[in-house]
Coordinates of C-alpha atoms in Angstrom, one line a residue:
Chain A
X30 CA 221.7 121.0 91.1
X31 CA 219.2 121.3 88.5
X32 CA 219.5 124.1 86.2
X33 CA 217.7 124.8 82.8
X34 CA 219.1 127.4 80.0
X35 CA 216.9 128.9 77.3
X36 CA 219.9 131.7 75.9
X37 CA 216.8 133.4 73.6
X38 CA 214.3 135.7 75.0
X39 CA 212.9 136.7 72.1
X40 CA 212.6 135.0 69.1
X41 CA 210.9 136.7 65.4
X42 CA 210.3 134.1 62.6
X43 CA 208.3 134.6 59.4
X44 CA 205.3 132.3 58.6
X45 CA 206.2 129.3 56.9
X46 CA 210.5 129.6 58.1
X47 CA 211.7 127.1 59.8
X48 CA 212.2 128.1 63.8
X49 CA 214.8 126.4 66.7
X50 CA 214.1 127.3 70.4
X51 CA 217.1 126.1 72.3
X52 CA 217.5 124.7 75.4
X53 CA 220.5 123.3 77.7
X54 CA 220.2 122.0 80.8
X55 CA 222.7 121.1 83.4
X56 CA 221.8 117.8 85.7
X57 CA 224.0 115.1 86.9
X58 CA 222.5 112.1 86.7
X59 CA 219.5 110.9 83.7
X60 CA 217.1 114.2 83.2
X61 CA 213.5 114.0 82.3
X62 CA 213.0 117.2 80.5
X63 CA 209.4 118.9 78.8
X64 CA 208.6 121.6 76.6
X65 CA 205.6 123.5 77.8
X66 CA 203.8 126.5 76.0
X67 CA 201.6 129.0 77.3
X68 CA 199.6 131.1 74.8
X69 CA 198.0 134.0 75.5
X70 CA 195.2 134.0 78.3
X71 CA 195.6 130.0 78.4
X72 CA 197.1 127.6 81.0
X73 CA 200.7 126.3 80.7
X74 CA 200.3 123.0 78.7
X75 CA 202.8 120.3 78.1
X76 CA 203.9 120.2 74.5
X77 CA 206.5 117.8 74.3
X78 CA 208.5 115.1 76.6
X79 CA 211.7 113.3 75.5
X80 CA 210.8 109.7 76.7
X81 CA 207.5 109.6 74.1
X82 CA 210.0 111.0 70.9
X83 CA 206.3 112.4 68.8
X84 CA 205.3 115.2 67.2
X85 CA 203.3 117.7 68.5
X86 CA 201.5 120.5 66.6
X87 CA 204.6 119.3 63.8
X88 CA 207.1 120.6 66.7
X89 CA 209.6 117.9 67.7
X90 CA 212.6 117.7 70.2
X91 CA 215.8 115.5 70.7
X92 CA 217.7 114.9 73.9
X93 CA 221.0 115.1 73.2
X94 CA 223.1 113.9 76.2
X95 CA 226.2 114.7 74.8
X96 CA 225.7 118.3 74.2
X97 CA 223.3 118.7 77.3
X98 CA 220.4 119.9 74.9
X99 CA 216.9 119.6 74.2
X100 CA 216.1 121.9 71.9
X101 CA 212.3 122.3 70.2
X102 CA 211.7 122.0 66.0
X103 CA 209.5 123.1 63.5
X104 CA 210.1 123.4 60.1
X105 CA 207.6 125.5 59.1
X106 CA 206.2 127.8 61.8
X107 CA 202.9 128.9 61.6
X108 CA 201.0 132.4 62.8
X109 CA 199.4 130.1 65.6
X110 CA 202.2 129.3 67.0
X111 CA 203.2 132.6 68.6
X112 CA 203.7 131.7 72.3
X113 CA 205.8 131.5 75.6
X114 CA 207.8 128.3 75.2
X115 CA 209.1 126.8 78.4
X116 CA 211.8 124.0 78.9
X117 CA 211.5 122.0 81.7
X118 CA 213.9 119.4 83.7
X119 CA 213.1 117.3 86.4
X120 CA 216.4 115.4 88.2
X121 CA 215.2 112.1 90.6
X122 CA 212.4 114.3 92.8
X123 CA 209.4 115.6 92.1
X124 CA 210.8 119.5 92.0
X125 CA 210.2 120.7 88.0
X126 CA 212.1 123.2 87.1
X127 CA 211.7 125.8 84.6
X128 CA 213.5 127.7 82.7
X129 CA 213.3 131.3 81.4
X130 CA 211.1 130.7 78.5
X131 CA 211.4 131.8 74.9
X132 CA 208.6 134.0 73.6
X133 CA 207.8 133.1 69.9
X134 CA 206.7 135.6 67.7
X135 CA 205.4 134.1 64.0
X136 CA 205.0 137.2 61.8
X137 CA 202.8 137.4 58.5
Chain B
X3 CA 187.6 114.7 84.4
X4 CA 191.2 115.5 82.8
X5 CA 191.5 119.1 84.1
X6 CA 192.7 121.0 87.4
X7 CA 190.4 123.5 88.7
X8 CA 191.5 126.3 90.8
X9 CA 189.4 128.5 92.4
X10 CA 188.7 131.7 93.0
X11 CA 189.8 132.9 89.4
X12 CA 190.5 136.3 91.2
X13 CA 191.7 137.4 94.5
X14 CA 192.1 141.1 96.0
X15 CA 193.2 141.2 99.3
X16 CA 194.5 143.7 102.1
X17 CA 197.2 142.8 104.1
X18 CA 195.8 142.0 107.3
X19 CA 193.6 139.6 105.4
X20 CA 193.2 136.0 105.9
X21 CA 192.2 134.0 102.9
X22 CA 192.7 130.3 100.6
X23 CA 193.6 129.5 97.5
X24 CA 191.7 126.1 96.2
X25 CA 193.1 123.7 93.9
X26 CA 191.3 120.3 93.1
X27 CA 192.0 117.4 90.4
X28 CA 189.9 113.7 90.2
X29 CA 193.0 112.3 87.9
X30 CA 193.5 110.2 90.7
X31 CA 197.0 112.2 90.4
X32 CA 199.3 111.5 93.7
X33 CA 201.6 114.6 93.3
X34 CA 199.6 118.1 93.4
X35 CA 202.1 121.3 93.3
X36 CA 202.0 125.2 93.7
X37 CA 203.9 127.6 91.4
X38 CA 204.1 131.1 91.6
X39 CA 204.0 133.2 88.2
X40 CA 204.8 136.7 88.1
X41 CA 204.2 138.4 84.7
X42 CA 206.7 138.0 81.7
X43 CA 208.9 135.0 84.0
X44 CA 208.3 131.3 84.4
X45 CA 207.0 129.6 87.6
X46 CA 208.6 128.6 90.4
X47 CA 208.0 126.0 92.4
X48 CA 206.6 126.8 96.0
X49 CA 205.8 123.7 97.5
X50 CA 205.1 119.5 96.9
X51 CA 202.9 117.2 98.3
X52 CA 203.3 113.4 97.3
X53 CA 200.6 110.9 98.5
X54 CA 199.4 113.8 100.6
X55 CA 202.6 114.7 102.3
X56 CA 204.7 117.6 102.3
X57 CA 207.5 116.5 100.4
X58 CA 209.0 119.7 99.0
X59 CA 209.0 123.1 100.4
X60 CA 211.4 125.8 98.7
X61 CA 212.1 128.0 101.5
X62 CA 208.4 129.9 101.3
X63 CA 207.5 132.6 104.3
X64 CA 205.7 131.1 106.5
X65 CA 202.5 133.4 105.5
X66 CA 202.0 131.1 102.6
X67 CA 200.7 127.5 104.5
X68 CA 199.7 124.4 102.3
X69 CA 197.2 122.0 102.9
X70 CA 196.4 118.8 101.0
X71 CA 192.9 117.6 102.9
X72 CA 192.9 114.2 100.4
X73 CA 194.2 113.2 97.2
X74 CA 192.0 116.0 94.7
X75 CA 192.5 118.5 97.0
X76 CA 195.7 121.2 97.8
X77 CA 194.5 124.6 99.5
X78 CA 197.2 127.4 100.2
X79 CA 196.4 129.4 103.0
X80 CA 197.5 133.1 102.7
X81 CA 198.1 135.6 105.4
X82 CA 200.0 138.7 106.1
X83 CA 200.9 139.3 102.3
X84 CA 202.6 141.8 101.1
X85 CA 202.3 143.5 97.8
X86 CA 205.3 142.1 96.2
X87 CA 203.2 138.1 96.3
X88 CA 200.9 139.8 94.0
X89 CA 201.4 137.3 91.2
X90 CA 199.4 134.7 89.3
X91 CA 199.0 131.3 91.6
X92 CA 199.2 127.8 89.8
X93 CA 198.0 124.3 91.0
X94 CA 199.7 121.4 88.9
X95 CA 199.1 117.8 89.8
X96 CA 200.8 115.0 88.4
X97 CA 200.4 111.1 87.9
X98 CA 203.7 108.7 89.3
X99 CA 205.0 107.6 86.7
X100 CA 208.6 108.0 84.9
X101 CA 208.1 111.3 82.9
X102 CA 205.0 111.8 83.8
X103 CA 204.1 115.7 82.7
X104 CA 202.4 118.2 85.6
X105 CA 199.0 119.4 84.6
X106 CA 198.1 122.7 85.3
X107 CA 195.6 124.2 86.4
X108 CA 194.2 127.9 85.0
X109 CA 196.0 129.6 88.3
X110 CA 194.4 132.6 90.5
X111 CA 195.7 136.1 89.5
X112 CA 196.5 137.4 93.2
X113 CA 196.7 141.2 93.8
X114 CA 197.5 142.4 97.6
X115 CA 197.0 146.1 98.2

């Protein structure tokens, strides 16, 4: 089964601090797993993918197979961006699963 | 044409209604999806079709019926509803290849009175 954990619902930062979203996921065999975000009023939009290992909008993430994690980076977080953050896995189908989500606030 | 449209943007229906959802990509994308989104949780998958077949569908009430007509297009046909599929509808398609992302479309906010 394929099962995706983001532990924080909520998650305050300060402009310019450095901010972790965390993700864990739970798949048998070789995962492809995503970070999608959603602002507000916009469509869900893929942010990141562990095969292409780039920086996005200075967010990165690393798949750690050891520890089960993907978990999304930036060092300095910015006002922008405040969001929904969603991890996704996929496991040898086309079914994409999501998990919870994270909402990002970046405060002033 | 890098986008998926869906249409209508907005849907109010009773529940003796009969109505579709329309979703179309020219990606040339073989995968098209449908998510359901209720407010303030992530999507959940519905239902697949790969090269135009059904290949996925997660246990949905039969009141919800897919259609993929061809490749750019994926309709979800909706009758009987009941207030509790009031939710916001999304259309995702996606290319074959290995880690390939799904596209999304801007979804249809559904409300069933």
């Amino acid at each position: 089964a394929q099962r995706v954990t983001q532990p924080e619902k909520l998650l305050s930062v300060f402009k310019g601090a450095p901010v972790e979203l965390k993700c864990n996921y739970s798949y048998s065999g070789s995962p492809e797993l995503f970070w999608y975000v959603q602002y507000s009023r916009q469509r869900l939009q893929l942010l990141l993918r562990h095969i292409s290992r780039e920086s996005i909008k200075g967010f990165t993430a690393d798949l750690n197979k050891g520890e089960t994690s993907f978990h999304l980076k930036k060092p300095f977080a910015q006002e922008e961006d405040s969001a929904m953050y969603y991890c996704a896995l996929r496991g040898g189908s086309e079914k994409l699963v999501f998990g919870k989500g994270t909402k990002l606030t970046v405060n002033p | 044409d890098t986008e998926v449209t869906q249409t209508p943007k907005h849907l109010v229906m009773g529940m003796t209604n009969k109505k579709s959802l329309k979703c179309e990509q020219h990606m040339g994308h073989r995968a098209m999806y449908w998510y359901k989104q209720k407010a303030k949780k992530p999507p959940e998958l519905m239902f697949v079709y790969s090269y135009e077949k059904l290949s996925i569908n997660e246990s949905v009430p039969s009141r919800f019926s897919p259609e993929c007509p061809n490749s750019s297009l994926l309709n979800l046909h909706l009758h009987a509803l009941q207030p509790e599929d009031s939710a916001l509808y999304l259309c995702a398609s996606r290319a074959g290849a290995y880690n390939s992302p799904l596209h999304f479309g801007n979804g249809t906010r559904l409300t069933v009175t």
